[in-house]
Amino acid sequence: QKEVEQDPGPLSVPEGAIVSLNCTYSNSAFQYFMWYRQYSRKGPELLMYTYSSGNKEDGRFTAQVDKSSKYISLFIRDSQPSDSATYLCVVNDSTLTFGKGTMLLVS
Amino acid sequence: DTGVSQDPRHKITKRGQNVTFRCDPISEHNRLYWYRQTLGQGPEFLTYFQNEAQLEKSRLLSDRFSAERPKGSFSTLEIQRTEQGDSAMYLCASSLVKDQPQHFGDGTRLSIL
């Protein structure tokens, strides 16, 4: 079992939709959780950084961590075409462990 | 803060040649990381430095790979005797200290002919 699992998509939504991206992880010892966004031919860009369980909001983005179920979510409100990218779910032990990423297409 | 800079952006080479990539981290970031990313996959950890000390290497880092960070500033990643399977994007990231967010460069894309 991979340490971080994500549905690769692509996920296609109309502009203005609410997007829900999810992933699961296997090691209950993980404490730090992140979402990175990656545009084509670019490096990953940090979107959200959370410690332990709970919610964190930043503008149109909300990250949610449920450590009891080992489930991580990212919600994007009022999605825009510029949100079209691959979203990487990441856990932090001593180094970062990435999921495969979910490709989002907003049109 | 000029961000993490990587050079070159794209390297094309023949199988069996040696290649070297450079990474300039965000100034004053003590930690520097190297990752490899292949198509359709998330980045995979290769190695990291705390200042000039290389503290951890992944099993992905075969003996053909070597990384250095002289004086704790920029870092180089060298691949000797390149193979087709080395074709990938090589990403560098830096962070201020342990457990702080890592900031990535735009990577060096390696293509092996």
PDB file of C-alpha atoms in Angstrom, chain A residues 2 32 34 36 38 41-46 49 88 92-101, chain B residues 9 31 33 35 37 40-43 45 48 56 89 91 99-106 109:
ATOM      1  CA  LYS A   2       1.348   3.385  -1.035  1.00  0.00           C
ATOM      2  CA  TYR A  32       2.128  17.721   8.898  1.00  0.00           C
ATOM      3  CA  MET A  34       0.177  19.930   2.722  1.00  0.00           C
ATOM      4  CA  TYR A  36       0.826  21.692  -3.498  1.00  0.00           C
ATOM      5  CA  GLN A  38       1.675  22.143  -9.985  1.00  0.00           C
ATOM      6  CA  ARG A  41       6.385  22.195 -16.716  1.00  0.00           C
ATOM      7  CA  LYS A  42       6.618  24.050 -13.409  1.00  0.00           C
ATOM      8  CA  GLY A  43       7.676  23.083  -9.899  1.00  0.00           C
ATOM      9  CA  PRO A  44       5.122  22.400  -7.157  1.00  0.00           C
ATOM     10  CA  GLU A  45       3.812  25.507  -5.395  1.00  0.00           C
ATOM     11  CA  LEU A  46       2.718  25.329  -1.761  1.00  0.00           C
ATOM     12  CA  TYR A  49       0.146  23.706   5.200  1.00  0.00           C
ATOM     13  CA  LEU A  88      -0.582  17.099  -4.960  1.00  0.00           C
ATOM     14  CA  ASN A  92       5.675  15.355   5.991  1.00  0.00           C
ATOM     15  CA  ASP A  93       7.731  12.943   8.058  1.00  0.00           C
ATOM     16  CA  SER A  94      11.433  13.788   7.855  1.00  0.00           C
ATOM     17  CA  THR A  95      10.945  14.292   4.123  1.00  0.00           C
ATOM     18  CA  LEU A  96       7.907  14.909   1.948  1.00  0.00           C
ATOM     19  CA  THR A  97       5.854  12.002   0.612  1.00  0.00           C
ATOM     20  CA  PHE A  98       3.684  12.955  -2.328  1.00  0.00           C
ATOM     21  CA  GLY A  99       0.577  11.413  -3.781  1.00  0.00           C
ATOM     22  CA  LYS A 100       0.442  11.005  -7.561  1.00  0.00           C
ATOM     23  CA  GLY A 101      -1.651  14.164  -7.870  1.00  0.00           C
TER      24      GLY A 101
ATOM     25  CA  ARG B   9      15.931  24.041 -17.230  1.00  0.00           C
ATOM     26  CA  ARG B  31      17.737  22.700   4.331  1.00  0.00           C
ATOM     27  CA  TYR B  33      16.227  18.763  -0.913  1.00  0.00           C
ATOM     28  CA  TYR B  35      13.428  15.096  -5.731  1.00  0.00           C
ATOM     29  CA  GLN B  37       9.459  13.349 -10.799  1.00  0.00           C
ATOM     30  CA  GLY B  40       2.091  11.087 -14.058  1.00  0.00           C
ATOM     31  CA  GLN B  41       3.758  10.668 -10.681  1.00  0.00           C
ATOM     32  CA  GLY B  42       4.338  12.875  -7.697  1.00  0.00           C
ATOM     33  CA  PRO B  43       7.892  13.905  -6.819  1.00  0.00           C
ATOM     34  CA  PHE B  45      12.579  12.138  -2.454  1.00  0.00           C
ATOM     35  CA  TYR B  48      18.611  16.308   1.569  1.00  0.00           C
ATOM     36  CA  GLU B  56      19.614  11.295   4.252  1.00  0.00           C
ATOM     37  CA  MET B  89      12.279  16.110 -13.929  1.00  0.00           C
ATOM     38  CA  LEU B  91      13.382  19.175  -8.572  1.00  0.00           C
ATOM     39  CA  ASP B  99       9.210  20.839   9.368  1.00  0.00           C
ATOM     40  CA  GLN B 100       8.919  24.253   7.745  1.00  0.00           C
ATOM     41  CA  PRO B 101       7.305  24.398   4.280  1.00  0.00           C
ATOM     42  CA  GLN B 102       9.508  23.420   1.375  1.00  0.00           C
ATOM     43  CA  HIS B 103       9.666  25.765  -1.608  1.00  0.00           C
ATOM     44  CA  PHE B 104      10.422  24.255  -4.999  1.00  0.00           C
ATOM     45  CA  GLY B 105      12.263  25.404  -8.058  1.00  0.00           C
ATOM     46  CA  ASP B 106      10.906  24.752 -11.558  1.00  0.00           C
ATOM     47  CA  ARG B 109      14.078  18.218 -17.195  1.00  0.00           C
TER      48      ARG B 109
END
